[in-house]
mmCIF file of C-alpha atoms in Angstrom:
data_model
loop_
_atom_site.group_PDB
_atom_site.id
_atom_site.type_symbol
_atom_site.label_atom_id
_atom_site.label_comp_id
_atom_site.label_asym_id
_atom_site.label_seq_id
_atom_site.Cartn_x
_atom_site.Cartn_y
_atom_site.Cartn_z
ATOM 1 C CA MET A 136 -52.681 -3.318 -39.655
ATOM 2 C CA THR A 137 -50.151 -4.184 -41.257
ATOM 3 C CA LEU A 138 -47.867 -1.795 -43.537
ATOM 4 C CA HIS A 139 -46.603 -4.267 -46.179
ATOM 5 C CA THR A 140 -44.518 -1.517 -48.036
ATOM 6 C CA PRO A 141 -41.003 -1.188 -46.941
ATOM 7 C CA VAL A 142 -39.888 1.498 -44.853
ATOM 8 C CA LEU A 143 -36.354 2.876 -44.244
ATOM 9 C CA PHE A 144 -36.050 4.507 -41.486
ATOM 10 C CA ILE A 145 -32.913 7.341 -41.062
ATOM 11 C CA ILE A 146 -31.311 7.696 -37.828
ATOM 12 C CA PHE A 147 -28.092 9.922 -36.088
ATOM 13 C CA ASN A 148 -27.584 11.201 -32.966
ATOM 14 C CA ARG A 149 -30.674 12.335 -31.200
ATOM 15 C CA PRO A 150 -32.523 9.363 -28.872
ATOM 16 C CA ASP A 151 -35.443 11.754 -27.986
ATOM 17 C CA VAL A 152 -36.207 12.238 -31.790
ATOM 18 C CA THR A 153 -35.916 8.191 -32.874
ATOM 19 C CA GLU A 154 -38.437 7.568 -30.100
ATOM 20 C CA LYS A 155 -41.182 9.329 -31.144
ATOM 21 C CA VAL A 156 -40.245 8.615 -34.706
ATOM 22 C CA PHE A 157 -40.140 4.834 -34.273
ATOM 23 C CA ALA A 158 -43.373 4.739 -32.456
ATOM 24 C CA GLU A 159 -45.450 5.583 -35.203
ATOM 25 C CA ILE A 160 -44.061 3.090 -37.253
ATOM 26 C CA ARG A 161 -44.246 0.672 -34.986
ATOM 27 C CA ASN A 162 -48.551 1.885 -35.313
ATOM 28 C CA ALA A 163 -47.936 1.292 -39.336
ATOM 29 C CA ARG A 164 -46.574 -2.097 -38.056
ATOM 30 C CA PRO A 165 -44.679 -2.669 -41.428
ATOM 31 C CA SER A 166 -43.548 -5.925 -41.985
ATOM 32 C CA GLU A 167 -39.910 -4.855 -43.989
ATOM 33 C CA LEU A 168 -38.080 -2.246 -41.850
ATOM 34 C CA TYR A 169 -34.565 -0.675 -43.257
ATOM 35 C CA VAL A 170 -32.631 1.119 -40.318
ATOM 36 C CA SER A 171 -29.312 4.019 -41.084
ATOM 37 C CA ALA A 172 -27.121 5.323 -39.475
ATOM 38 C CA ASP A 173 -23.915 7.283 -39.728
ATOM 39 C CA GLY A 174 -21.820 7.451 -37.226
ATOM 40 C CA PRO A 175 -21.058 9.446 -34.104
ATOM 41 C CA ARG A 176 -18.507 12.634 -34.914
ATOM 42 C CA SER A 177 -15.209 12.297 -33.714
ATOM 43 C CA ASN A 178 -15.108 15.813 -33.117
ATOM 44 C CA ARG A 179 -18.391 15.394 -30.504
ATOM 45 C CA PRO A 180 -17.788 13.248 -27.658
ATOM 46 C CA ASP A 181 -21.887 12.834 -26.760
ATOM 47 C CA ASP A 182 -22.428 11.827 -29.904
ATOM 48 C CA ASP A 183 -21.225 7.987 -28.698
ATOM 49 C CA LEU A 184 -23.509 7.881 -26.813
ATOM 50 C CA ASN A 185 -26.678 9.681 -28.283
ATOM 51 C CA CYS A 186 -26.116 7.701 -31.515
ATOM 52 C CA ILE A 187 -25.879 4.167 -29.214
ATOM 53 C CA ALA A 188 -29.283 5.408 -27.799
ATOM 54 C CA ALA A 189 -30.863 6.228 -31.390
ATOM 55 C CA ARG A 190 -29.773 2.633 -32.312
ATOM 56 C CA SER A 191 -30.496 0.895 -29.120
ATOM 57 C CA ILE A 192 -34.291 1.627 -29.826
ATOM 58 C CA ILE A 193 -34.702 -0.449 -33.107
ATOM 59 C CA GLU A 194 -34.064 -3.114 -30.729
ATOM 60 C CA LYS A 195 -37.587 -2.689 -30.042
ATOM 61 C CA VAL A 196 -39.126 -4.140 -32.423
ATOM 62 C CA ASP A 197 -42.117 -6.532 -31.148
ATOM 63 C CA TRP A 198 -44.296 -6.966 -34.107
ATOM 64 C CA PRO A 199 -43.256 -9.398 -37.033
ATOM 65 C CA CYS A 200 -41.161 -7.717 -38.738
ATOM 66 C CA THR A 201 -37.884 -8.805 -41.023
ATOM 67 C CA LEU A 202 -35.199 -5.768 -39.575
ATOM 68 C CA HIS A 203 -32.279 -4.721 -41.642
ATOM 69 C CA ARG A 204 -29.583 -2.512 -39.944
ATOM 70 C CA ASN A 205 -27.108 -0.447 -42.076
ATOM 71 C CA PHE A 206 -24.644 1.150 -38.832
ATOM 72 C CA SER A 207 -20.993 2.937 -39.560
ATOM 73 C CA ASP A 208 -19.183 2.772 -37.032
ATOM 74 C CA THR A 209 -17.627 6.260 -38.560
ATOM 75 C CA ASN A 210 -19.188 9.239 -39.472
ATOM 76 C CA LYS A 211 -19.820 9.703 -43.172
ATOM 77 C CA GLY A 212 -20.474 13.751 -42.492
#
């Protein structure tokens, strides 16, 4: 099954949750996936690695899909 409606996936610093939601998105196999991610907070040292880990999950797209990324380098709040 391929979903023809574009999907917007908003992520931040929770790779465990990102992985679970991404698994469901993978099941739907949208033909177009938009991913938006805020940047790490400067006062939270663990945010850097967690944001990187969450963003890396998106690279597991393994179906025909146009992937659009909007990743911020800084936290917008």
